Coordinates of C-alpha atoms and ligand atoms in Angstrom, one line a residue:
X1 CA -101.8 -63.9 28.0
X2 CA -102.9 -65.5 31.2
X3 CA -105.7 -63.8 33.1
X4 CA -105.5 -63.3 36.9
X5 CA -108.1 -62.3 39.4
X6 CA -108.1 -61.5 43.1
X7 CA -111.3 -61.1 45.1
X8 CA -111.6 -59.8 48.6
X9 CA -115.0 -58.9 50.0
X10 CA -117.0 -57.9 53.0
X11 CA -119.7 -60.5 52.1
X12 CA -119.1 -64.0 51.1
X13 CA -119.1 -64.9 47.4
X14 CA -119.7 -68.4 46.0
X15 CA -117.2 -70.4 44.0
X16 CA -119.5 -70.0 41.0
X17 CA -119.4 -66.2 41.3
X18 CA -115.7 -66.2 41.5
X19 CA -115.4 -68.5 38.4
X20 CA -117.9 -66.4 36.5
X21 CA -115.4 -63.5 36.8
X22 CA -112.5 -65.7 35.7
X23 CA -114.6 -66.8 32.6
X24 CA -114.6 -63.2 31.5
X25 CA -110.8 -63.4 31.2
X26 CA -110.7 -66.8 29.6
X27 CA -110.0 -65.2 26.2
X28 CA -106.5 -64.4 27.7
X29 CA -105.6 -68.1 27.7
X30 CA -107.4 -71.3 28.1
X31 CA -104.8 -74.0 28.6
X32 CA -105.6 -74.5 32.2
X33 CA -107.2 -72.7 35.2
X34 CA -107.1 -72.6 38.9
X35 CA -108.5 -71.2 42.2
X36 CA -107.4 -70.7 45.8
X37 CA -109.3 -69.3 48.8
X38 CA -107.1 -70.3 51.8
X39 CA -109.1 -73.6 52.2
X40 CA -109.2 -75.2 48.8
X41 CA -106.9 -75.2 45.8
X42 CA -108.1 -76.2 42.3
X43 CA -105.7 -76.7 39.4
X44 CA -107.0 -78.2 36.2
X45 CA -106.2 -78.3 32.5
X46 CA -108.7 -77.4 29.8
X47 CA -111.3 -74.7 29.4
X48 CA -112.7 -73.2 32.6
X49 CA -115.2 -75.6 34.2
X50 CA -117.3 -74.0 36.9
X51 CA -117.2 -76.3 40.0
X52 CA -120.6 -77.4 41.3
X53 CA -119.4 -77.3 45.0
X54 CA -121.5 -75.1 47.2
X55 CA -118.5 -73.3 48.7
X56 CA -118.3 -69.7 49.9
X57 CA -115.4 -67.5 50.7
X58 CA -114.4 -63.9 51.3
X59 CA -111.0 -64.1 49.6
X60 CA -109.7 -65.9 46.5
X61 CA -107.2 -65.7 43.7
X62 CA -107.8 -67.2 40.3
X63 CA -105.9 -67.8 37.1
X64 CA -106.5 -68.8 33.5
X65 CA -103.3 -69.9 31.7
X66 CA -101.7 -69.6 28.3
X67 CA -98.7 -71.9 28.7
X68 CA -95.1 -70.5 28.2
X69 CA -92.8 -72.3 30.6
X70 CA -93.9 -75.9 31.2
X71 CA -96.5 -78.0 29.4
X72 CA -100.2 -78.0 29.8
X73 CA -100.6 -80.1 32.9
X74 CA -102.5 -79.9 36.2
X75 CA -99.2 -79.4 38.1
X76 CA -98.2 -76.5 35.9
X77 CA -101.6 -74.8 36.3
X78 CA -101.7 -71.9 38.7
X79 CA -102.0 -71.1 41.6
X80 CA -98.6 -72.2 42.9
X81 CA -97.7 -72.7 46.5
X82 CA -94.6 -72.5 48.7
X83 CA -93.3 -75.7 50.4
X84 CA -95.2 -74.8 53.7
X85 CA -98.3 -73.8 51.7
X86 CA -98.4 -70.6 53.5
X87 CA -97.8 -68.6 50.3
X88 CA -100.0 -69.0 47.3
X89 CA -99.6 -67.0 44.1
X90 CA -100.9 -66.5 40.6
X91 CA -98.7 -64.9 38.0
X92 CA -99.0 -63.5 34.5
X93 CA -95.7 -62.7 32.7
X94 CA -92.3 -64.3 32.5
X95 CA -89.7 -64.5 35.3
X96 CA -86.6 -64.3 33.1
X97 CA -84.1 -65.1 35.9
X98 CA -86.2 -68.0 37.2
X99 CA -83.6 -70.7 36.6
X100 CA -81.0 -68.9 38.7
X101 CA -83.5 -68.2 41.5
X102 CA -84.8 -71.8 41.3
X103 CA -81.3 -73.3 41.6
X104 CA -80.6 -71.1 44.6
X105 CA -83.9 -72.0 46.3
X106 CA -83.3 -75.7 45.6
X107 CA -80.0 -75.4 47.3
X108 CA -81.8 -73.9 50.3
X109 CA -84.0 -77.0 50.4
X110 CA -87.1 -75.9 48.5
X111 CA -89.0 -78.6 46.6
X112 CA -90.6 -77.6 43.3
X113 CA -93.7 -79.3 41.9
X114 CA -94.1 -77.7 38.5
X115 CA -91.9 -76.9 35.5
X116 CA -93.1 -73.2 35.5
X117 CA -91.1 -70.1 36.0
X118 CA -94.0 -68.8 38.1
X119 CA -93.6 -71.3 41.0
X120 CA -90.3 -69.6 42.0
X121 CA -92.4 -66.6 43.1
X122 CA -94.1 -68.6 45.9
X123 CA -90.8 -70.1 47.1
X124 CA -89.0 -66.8 46.8
X125 CA -91.5 -65.2 49.3
X126 CA -91.3 -68.2 51.6
X127 CA -87.5 -67.8 51.8
X128 CA -87.6 -64.0 52.2
X129 CA -90.2 -64.2 55.0
X130 CA -87.7 -66.1 57.1
X131 CA -85.8 -62.8 57.7
X132 CA -88.0 -60.0 56.3
X133 CA -91.5 -58.6 56.5
X134 CA -93.8 -59.2 53.6
X135 CA -93.6 -55.5 52.6
X136 CA -89.8 -55.7 52.5
X137 CA -90.1 -58.9 50.5
X138 CA -92.3 -57.2 48.0
X139 CA -89.6 -54.4 47.6
X140 CA -86.9 -57.0 47.2
X141 CA -89.0 -58.9 44.6
X142 CA -89.5 -55.8 42.5
X143 CA -85.8 -55.0 42.6
X144 CA -84.4 -58.6 42.2
X145 CA -86.7 -60.1 39.7
X146 CA -85.9 -59.8 36.0
X147 CA -88.8 -60.1 33.6
X148 CA -92.5 -59.2 33.6
X149 CA -95.1 -59.9 36.2
X150 CA -98.5 -59.3 37.5
X151 CA -98.6 -61.3 40.7
X152 CA -101.3 -61.8 43.2
X153 CA -100.3 -63.4 46.5
X154 CA -102.2 -64.6 49.5
X155 CA -100.4 -65.3 52.8
X156 CA -102.6 -68.0 54.5
X157 CA -102.9 -66.3 57.9
X158 CA -103.8 -62.9 56.6
X159 CA -107.0 -61.5 55.1
X160 CA -105.4 -59.5 52.3
X161 CA -104.1 -59.8 48.8
X162 CA -100.6 -58.6 47.8
X163 CA -100.4 -57.4 44.2
X164 CA -97.2 -56.6 42.2
X165 CA -96.8 -55.4 38.7
X166 CA -94.2 -54.9 35.9
X167 CA -95.2 -54.8 32.3
X168 CA -98.0 -57.3 32.6
X169 CA -101.3 -55.5 33.0
X170 CA -103.0 -55.2 36.5
X171 CA -105.9 -53.1 37.7
X172 CA -107.8 -52.7 40.9
X173 CA -111.6 -52.5 40.5
X174 CA -113.3 -50.5 43.2
X175 CA -116.6 -52.2 43.8
X176 CA -119.2 -51.9 46.5
X177 CA -118.0 -53.7 49.7
X178 CA -115.3 -55.5 47.7
X179 CA -112.1 -55.0 45.8
X180 CA -111.2 -56.9 42.7
X181 CA -107.8 -57.2 41.2
X182 CA -107.6 -58.3 37.6
X183 CA -105.6 -58.4 34.4
X184 CA -108.2 -56.0 32.8
X185 CA -111.4 -54.2 33.5
X186 CA -113.6 -56.8 31.8
X187 CA -113.5 -58.8 35.0
X188 CA -115.5 -56.3 36.9
X189 CA -117.0 -53.9 34.4
X190 CA -120.4 -55.3 35.1
X191 CA -120.4 -54.1 38.7
X192 CA -118.1 -51.1 38.7
X193 CA -116.9 -48.2 36.5
X194 CA -114.1 -47.2 38.8
X195 CA -110.5 -48.5 38.7
X196 CA -107.0 -47.9 39.7
X197 CA -104.4 -48.9 37.1
X198 CA -101.0 -50.2 38.4
X199 CA -97.9 -48.7 36.8
X200 CA -94.7 -50.6 36.5
X201 CA -92.8 -51.6 39.7
X202 CA -95.7 -50.7 42.0
X203 CA -97.3 -53.0 44.5
X204 CA -100.4 -52.8 46.6
X205 CA -101.8 -54.4 49.7
X206 CA -105.5 -54.9 49.2
X207 CA -108.1 -55.6 51.9
X208 CA -111.9 -55.9 51.6
X209 CA -112.4 -52.2 52.4
X210 CA -109.0 -50.7 52.0
X211 CA -106.0 -50.6 49.7
X212 CA -102.5 -49.1 49.9
X213 CA -100.1 -48.6 47.0
X214 CA -96.3 -48.5 47.2
X215 CA -93.5 -47.7 44.8
X216 CA -90.5 -49.9 44.3
X217 CA -88.8 -48.5 47.4
X218 CA -91.7 -49.3 49.6
X219 CA -92.8 -45.7 49.8
X220 CA -96.6 -45.2 50.0
X221 CA -98.1 -43.5 46.9
X222 CA -101.4 -42.0 46.2
X223 CA -103.2 -43.3 43.1
X224 CA -106.0 -41.7 41.2
X225 CA -109.3 -43.6 40.8
X226 CA -110.2 -43.5 37.1
X227 CA -113.8 -43.7 35.8
X228 CA -114.2 -45.7 32.7
X229 CA -117.0 -46.1 30.2
X230 CA -117.8 -49.6 28.9
X231 CA -120.8 -51.0 27.1
X232 CA -121.3 -54.1 29.1
X233 CA -124.4 -55.5 27.3
X234 CA -122.2 -56.1 24.2
X235 CA -120.2 -58.8 25.9
X236 CA -123.1 -61.2 26.0
X237 CA -123.4 -63.8 23.2
X238 CA -127.2 -63.5 23.1
X239 CA -128.9 -65.4 20.2
X240 CA -125.6 -66.1 18.3
X241 CA -123.9 -69.5 18.2
X242 CA -120.5 -68.0 18.5
X243 CA -119.0 -64.6 19.5
X244 CA -117.2 -64.5 16.2
X245 CA -120.4 -64.2 14.1
X246 CA -122.0 -61.9 16.7
X247 CA -119.1 -59.6 16.5
X248 CA -119.0 -59.7 12.7
X249 CA -122.7 -58.8 12.6
X250 CA -122.1 -55.8 14.9
X251 CA -119.8 -54.2 12.4
X252 CA -122.3 -51.8 10.9
X253 CA -123.3 -50.6 14.3
X254 CA -119.8 -50.1 15.6
X255 CA -118.7 -48.2 12.5
X256 CA -121.7 -45.8 12.9
X257 CA -120.8 -45.3 16.6
X258 CA -117.2 -44.6 15.8
X259 CA -117.9 -42.1 13.0
X260 CA -120.4 -40.3 15.3
X261 CA -117.7 -40.1 18.0
X262 CA -115.5 -38.1 15.6
X263 CA -118.1 -35.4 15.6
X264 CA -118.7 -35.6 19.3
X265 CA -116.6 -37.0 22.2
X266 CA -113.5 -37.9 20.1
X267 CA -113.6 -34.7 18.0
X268 CA -110.9 -32.9 19.9
X269 CA -108.6 -36.0 20.1
X270 CA -109.1 -36.6 16.4
X271 CA -108.0 -33.1 15.6
X272 CA -105.0 -33.4 17.9
X273 CA -104.1 -36.6 16.2
X274 CA -104.2 -35.0 12.7
X275 CA -102.2 -32.0 13.9
X276 CA -99.5 -34.3 15.4
X277 CA -99.2 -36.2 12.1
X278 CA -99.0 -33.0 10.1
X279 CA -96.2 -31.7 12.3
X280 CA -94.1 -34.8 12.2
X281 CA -91.2 -35.4 9.8
X282 CA -91.7 -39.1 9.7
X283 CA -94.8 -41.4 10.2
X284 CA -94.2 -44.9 11.4
X285 CA -96.9 -47.3 12.4
X286 CA -96.3 -50.2 14.8
X287 CA -98.7 -53.2 15.2
X288 CA -99.0 -57.0 15.2
X289 CA -101.2 -59.6 13.5
X290 CA -104.5 -58.2 12.3
X291 CA -103.7 -54.8 13.6
X292 CA -100.6 -54.8 11.4
X293 CA -102.8 -55.5 8.4
X294 CA -105.0 -52.6 9.3
X295 CA -101.9 -50.3 9.6
X296 CA -100.7 -51.5 6.2
X297 CA -104.0 -50.3 4.7
X298 CA -103.4 -47.0 6.6
X299 CA -100.0 -46.7 4.9
X300 CA -101.7 -47.3 1.5
X301 CA -104.4 -44.7 2.1
X302 CA -101.9 -42.1 3.2
X303 CA -99.6 -42.9 0.3
X304 CA -102.6 -42.3 -2.0
X305 CA -102.7 -38.8 -0.7
X306 CA -98.9 -38.3 -1.2
X307 CA -98.1 -38.7 2.5
X308 CA -95.0 -40.9 3.2
X309 CA -95.6 -43.4 6.0
X310 CA -94.4 -46.9 6.9
X311 CA -95.5 -49.7 9.1
X312 CA -93.4 -52.2 10.9
X313 CA -94.4 -55.5 12.6
X314 CA -94.0 -54.8 16.3
X315 CA -91.7 -57.7 17.2
X316 CA -89.1 -56.5 14.7
X317 CA -89.6 -52.8 15.3
X318 CA -86.3 -52.3 17.2
X319 CA -84.4 -54.0 14.4
X320 CA -85.8 -52.1 11.4
X321 CA -87.0 -48.7 12.7
X322 CA -84.9 -45.5 12.3
X323 CA -86.5 -42.9 14.5
X324 CA -85.8 -39.6 16.2
X325 CA -87.7 -36.9 18.0
X326 CA -89.3 -35.7 14.8
X327 CA -90.9 -39.1 14.2
X328 CA -94.4 -39.9 15.1
X329 CA -95.0 -43.5 16.0
X330 CA -98.7 -44.7 15.7
X331 CA -99.5 -47.8 17.6
X332 CA -102.6 -49.7 16.3
X333 CA -103.9 -52.3 18.7
X334 CA -107.1 -53.9 19.8
X335 CA -106.0 -54.9 23.3
X336 CA -103.6 -52.1 24.0
X337 CA -101.5 -54.7 25.9
X338 CA -99.6 -56.5 23.1
X339 CA -96.1 -56.9 24.6
X340 CA -94.3 -56.7 21.2
X341 CA -96.0 -53.3 20.6
X342 CA -95.2 -52.1 24.1
X343 CA -91.6 -53.1 23.6
X344 CA -91.3 -51.2 20.3
X345 CA -92.9 -48.2 21.9
X346 CA -90.4 -48.2 24.8
X347 CA -87.7 -48.2 22.2
X348 CA -89.4 -45.3 20.4
X349 CA -89.7 -43.4 23.8
X350 CA -85.9 -43.8 24.3
X351 CA -85.4 -42.2 20.9
X352 CA -87.7 -39.4 22.0
X353 CA -90.3 -40.1 19.2
X354 CA -93.9 -39.0 19.8
X355 CA -96.3 -41.8 20.5
X356 CA -100.0 -41.8 19.5
X357 CA -102.3 -44.7 19.3
X358 CA -105.5 -46.3 18.0
X359 CA -106.7 -48.7 20.7
X360 CA -109.9 -50.6 21.6
X361 CA -109.5 -51.3 25.3
X362 CA -109.7 -48.0 27.2
X363 CA -107.0 -47.3 29.8
X364 CA -104.8 -50.2 28.5
X365 CA -101.1 -49.8 28.8
X366 CA -100.6 -48.6 25.2
X367 CA -103.3 -46.0 25.6
X368 CA -101.6 -44.8 28.8
X369 CA -98.2 -44.6 27.0
X370 CA -99.7 -42.3 24.3
X371 CA -99.8 -38.6 24.0
X372 CA -103.1 -38.9 22.2
X373 CA -105.1 -42.0 21.6
X374 CA -108.2 -42.6 19.5
X375 CA -110.7 -45.2 20.9
X376 CA -111.6 -47.8 18.3
X377 CA -115.0 -48.1 20.0
X378 CA -115.7 -51.6 18.8
X379 CA -116.9 -52.7 22.2
X380 CA -115.5 -55.9 23.8
X381 CA -114.3 -58.4 21.3
X382 CA -114.5 -61.9 23.0
X383 CA -113.6 -64.1 20.0
X384 CA -109.9 -64.5 19.7
X385 CA -110.0 -63.5 16.1
X386 CA -110.2 -59.8 15.5
X387 CA -113.1 -58.9 13.3
X388 CA -115.1 -55.8 14.3
X389 CA -112.0 -54.2 15.8
X390 CA -110.2 -54.5 12.5
X391 CA -113.1 -52.9 10.7
X392 CA -113.1 -50.0 13.1
X393 CA -109.3 -49.6 13.0
X394 CA -109.5 -49.3 9.2
X395 CA -112.4 -46.9 9.5
X396 CA -110.2 -44.6 11.7
X397 CA -107.4 -44.8 9.2
X398 CA -109.7 -43.9 6.4
X399 CA -111.0 -41.0 8.4
X400 CA -107.5 -39.8 9.0
X401 CA -106.5 -40.3 5.3
X402 CA -109.7 -38.3 4.4
X403 CA -108.2 -35.3 6.3
X404 CA -105.2 -35.5 3.9
X405 CA -107.4 -35.7 0.8
X406 CA -108.3 -39.4 0.4
X407 CA -111.6 -39.5 -1.5
X408 CA -114.3 -41.4 0.4
X409 CA -117.8 -40.9 1.7
X410 CA -117.7 -42.6 5.1
X411 CA -121.4 -42.1 5.7
X412 CA -122.1 -44.9 3.3
X413 CA -119.6 -47.4 4.9
X414 CA -122.1 -48.9 7.4
X415 CA -124.8 -49.5 4.8
X416 CA -122.2 -51.1 2.4
X417 CA -121.1 -53.4 5.2
X418 CA -124.7 -54.4 5.8
X419 CA -125.0 -55.3 2.1
X420 CA -121.8 -57.3 2.3
X421 CA -123.1 -59.2 5.3
X422 CA -126.3 -60.1 3.4
X423 CA -124.1 -62.2 1.1
X424 CA -123.4 -64.6 3.9
X425 CA -125.3 -67.5 2.2
X426 CA -123.3 -67.1 -0.9
X427 CA -120.1 -67.1 1.1
X428 CA -121.3 -70.1 3.0
X429 CA -121.6 -72.1 -0.2
X430 CA -118.0 -71.2 -1.2
X431 CA -116.9 -72.3 2.3
X432 CA -118.7 -75.7 1.8
X433 CA -116.7 -76.2 -1.4
X434 CA -113.2 -75.5 -0.1
X435 CA -113.2 -76.3 3.7
X436 CA -111.5 -79.7 3.2
X437 CA -108.6 -78.3 1.2
X438 CA -105.1 -78.2 2.8
X439 CA -103.9 -75.0 1.3
X440 CA -105.6 -71.7 0.2
X441 CA -103.9 -68.8 -1.5
X442 CA -105.2 -65.3 -1.3
X443 CA -103.9 -62.7 -3.7
X444 CA -104.1 -59.0 -3.7
X445 CA -102.3 -56.0 -5.1
X446 CA -102.1 -52.4 -3.7
X447 CA -104.8 -51.9 -1.3
X448 CA -106.0 -55.5 -1.5
X449 CA -102.6 -56.9 -0.6
X450 CA -103.0 -56.2 3.2
X451 CA -106.5 -57.6 3.0
X452 CA -105.1 -60.7 1.3
X453 CA -102.8 -61.2 4.3
X454 CA -105.6 -60.5 6.7
X455 CA -107.9 -63.0 5.0
X456 CA -105.2 -65.7 5.1
X457 CA -104.5 -65.0 8.8
X458 CA -108.2 -65.5 9.6
X459 CA -108.3 -68.7 7.6
X460 CA -105.2 -70.1 9.5
X461 CA -106.2 -69.2 13.0
X462 CA -109.9 -70.1 12.8
X463 CA -110.2 -72.8 10.1
X464 CA -106.8 -74.4 10.7
X465 CA -106.1 -74.4 7.0
X466 CA -102.7 -73.4 5.7
X467 CA -103.2 -70.1 3.9
X468 CA -100.9 -67.6 2.3
X469 CA -101.9 -64.0 1.7
X470 CA -99.7 -62.7 -1.1
X471 CA -98.9 -59.9 -3.5
X472 CA -100.4 -61.0 -6.7
X473 CA -97.3 -59.9 -8.6
X474 CA -95.0 -61.9 -6.3
X475 CA -96.6 -65.3 -7.1
X476 CA -94.7 -65.9 -10.3
X477 CA -91.5 -65.5 -8.4
X478 CA -91.8 -68.8 -6.8
X479 CA -95.0 -69.7 -5.0
X480 CA -96.9 -70.4 -8.3
X481 CA -95.0 -73.8 -8.3
X482 CA -97.4 -74.9 -5.6
X483 CA -100.6 -74.3 -7.6
X484 CA -102.2 -77.5 -8.8
X485 CA -105.5 -78.5 -10.3
X486 CA -108.2 -77.5 -7.9
X487 CA -106.0 -75.4 -5.5
X488 CA -108.3 -72.6 -4.2
X489 CA -107.0 -69.1 -5.0
X490 CA -109.0 -66.2 -3.7
X491 CA -108.3 -63.1 -5.9
X492 CA -109.2 -59.7 -4.5
X493 CA -109.8 -57.5 -7.5
X494 CA -110.6 -53.9 -6.9
X495 CA -111.8 -51.6 -9.7
X496 CA -110.8 -53.9 -12.6
X497 CA -107.2 -53.9 -11.5
X498 CA -105.8 -55.4 -14.7
X499 CA -102.6 -56.6 -13.2
X500 CA -104.5 -58.4 -10.5
X501 CA -106.8 -59.9 -13.2
X502 CA -103.7 -61.2 -15.0
X503 CA -102.4 -62.8 -11.9
X504 CA -105.8 -64.5 -11.4
X505 CA -105.6 -65.7 -15.1
X506 CA -102.1 -67.0 -14.5
X507 CA -103.2 -69.4 -11.8
X508 CA -106.4 -70.3 -13.5
X509 CA -104.3 -71.4 -16.5
X510 CA -102.6 -73.9 -14.1
X511 CA -105.9 -75.4 -12.9
X512 CA -106.5 -73.3 -9.8
X513 CA -110.0 -72.9 -8.6
X514 CA -110.1 -69.1 -8.6
X515 CA -112.6 -67.4 -6.4
X516 CA -113.0 -63.8 -7.5
X517 CA -113.9 -61.2 -4.9
X518 CA -114.4 -58.1 -7.0
X519 CA -116.3 -54.9 -7.7
X520 CA -116.9 -53.5 -11.2
X521 CA -116.8 -56.9 -12.8
X522 CA -118.8 -60.1 -12.4
X523 CA -117.1 -61.9 -9.5
X524 CA -118.0 -64.9 -7.4
X525 CA -118.6 -62.3 -4.7
X526 CA -119.5 -58.8 -5.7
X527 CA -118.1 -56.2 -3.4
X528 CA -120.8 -53.4 -3.2
X529 CA -118.6 -50.3 -3.6
X530 CA -116.6 -48.5 -6.2
X531 CA -114.4 -46.9 -3.7
X532 CA -111.0 -48.4 -3.0
X533 CA -111.1 -47.5 0.7
X534 CA -114.3 -49.3 1.3
X535 CA -113.2 -52.2 -0.9
X536 CA -110.5 -53.0 1.7
X537 CA -113.0 -53.2 4.5
X538 CA -115.6 -55.2 2.6
X539 CA -113.2 -57.7 1.2
X540 CA -111.9 -58.4 4.7
X541 CA -115.4 -59.0 5.8
X542 CA -115.8 -61.6 3.1
X543 CA -112.8 -63.3 4.5
X544 CA -114.2 -63.2 8.1
X545 CA -117.5 -64.9 6.9
X546 CA -115.7 -67.4 4.8
X547 CA -113.4 -68.4 7.6
X548 CA -116.3 -68.6 10.1
X549 CA -118.3 -71.0 7.8
X550 CA -115.2 -73.1 7.0
X551 CA -114.6 -73.5 10.7
X552 CA -118.2 -74.4 11.3
X553 CA -118.0 -77.1 8.6
X554 CA -114.9 -78.4 10.3
X555 CA -116.5 -78.3 13.7
X556 CA -113.8 -76.3 15.3
X557 CA -113.7 -74.3 18.5
X558 CA -114.3 -71.0 16.7
X559 CA -114.1 -68.5 19.6
X560 CA -111.1 -70.2 21.2
X561 CA -108.8 -71.6 18.6
X562 CA -106.0 -73.8 19.8
X563 CA -102.8 -72.3 21.1
X564 CA -103.9 -68.8 20.8
X565 CA -104.9 -66.0 23.2
X566 CA -106.6 -62.7 22.6
X567 CA -104.2 -60.5 24.4
X568 CA -100.5 -61.5 23.6
X569 CA -98.6 -60.2 26.6
X570 CA -95.4 -62.0 26.1
X571 CA -92.6 -61.4 23.6
Ligands
LIG1 C1 -106.2 -61.5 15.2 O1 -107.2 -62.2 14.7 C2 -105.3 -62.1 16.1 N1 -105.6 -63.1 16.8 C3 -103.9 -61.4 16.4 O2 -103.2 -61.5 15.2 C4 -104.0 -60.0 16.9 O3 -104.4 -59.1 15.9 C5 -102.6 -59.6 17.3 O4 -102.2 -60.4 18.4 C6 -102.5 -58.1 17.8 O5 -103.3 -57.8 18.9 P1 -103.7 -56.4 19.3 O6 -104.5 -55.8 18.2 O7 -104.5 -56.6 20.5 O8 -102.4 -55.6 19.5

């Protein structure tokens, strides 16, 4: 949440070039945005609006905000400045002891202009600099601040950017004649494939042609430059109206690429992954949101092979997980930066569990915390809603389950997805019938239960319709009271699951408008597979297309739904 960028260059860059970089991080939050280059300061609410001014600079920091402390106002937008305007900062994270620091700084005469926790950072440095050097102040900051931060700081009279990190992601992109600091590699992956990833409690002083890294004691450290692979062309929207539909349509391609990688570049990691699972006494997944639904499918598939596994929602992991050194914890995540997952993994590390992961963004924090990590290889997903990354997460989990005996021919998965996508027009008609409804219920049993939850989540976040994804069998224990004449109920029925059919009948008898998504029987949507594993993926794709078309009918901001951000880096 929140994206930050720092640019420092030999040659001048335009305001437009700087903002184009920020645009690449807009998916991290789009409540407000800001810019500072030692001469001008811009702070505005709303989606990033590239200024028309013909202004050039050699240094700048930028920010795109997902609000936590303080409402969505121009004042609360970053950058924030010290009273003397000598220090300007952008921040991603949460300063937990900000109130205490703020009270102290106010006593010392500082005047605050915003309601944010972040503004204390600027005043903190202003105060420290009265008695200490900037480097000493950075050391104090790391040792005195409680909470999480990726901070970029410019001191007006200096031509350098100070960068400090704990828990919030921060990376330095090594580019020709310039250095770029950013929340993630997307900001510069079009011009460089080399980066240095900050670890916790490190800081750096970055100049146009030089950089120095330090640990929390101010001791200089040598950092390794990492080369990363990224398929840049995929992040362009091209002919599509929205990233969401572009990303859904890429699903067959990314599935093929992923499966091919298991025979080639990911072969050895895949084998290690399987070995580690085999050796462990207990298998525990950890994930959030859509990734949690994928992991729940993973649990189902393993269970079908007689392998005991569980999954826990990351934000509750600490409260419900019993783990020891013989446990393997498998993190499933698109961004690799979800704070709830990181927090759960830290807990698992303390208990000495082994950590492995399934991650889309290479070199992300979670990937770097893992003993082995499998790349999801979905390419950049720009739309806030996870679509193709979910499909590839499930594909990985199916490939893993197959190693334990799950029956599936993965070679036909991509063609089946293509057939599912061809039903778009049929799905569009269903969307047109129900997009004005206030509530939608999605029912599943067994493997289709996680999918029901995933479809409901997609409906909520993209179409803004209240939806509940439920176990078909649980409905009669209460929720059925809400079913009225015409209430849309989507029933996911795999392989003539008679119990699920009965649940559909029960709501039909009470006047619900039942939409059957089924194979092996005549449904409203026929899922082109007889395999349970593939049914899960294909039924979820039905949900993605349904949601997309309902949101289109409702004229909603599909790629950037309100209040959300793609990478959830706060607890
Ligand atoms: C999905 O559409 C989401 N917007 C969200 O639930 C997401 O899946 C969740 O925040 C987890 O993210 P991750 O996969 O990057 O860890």
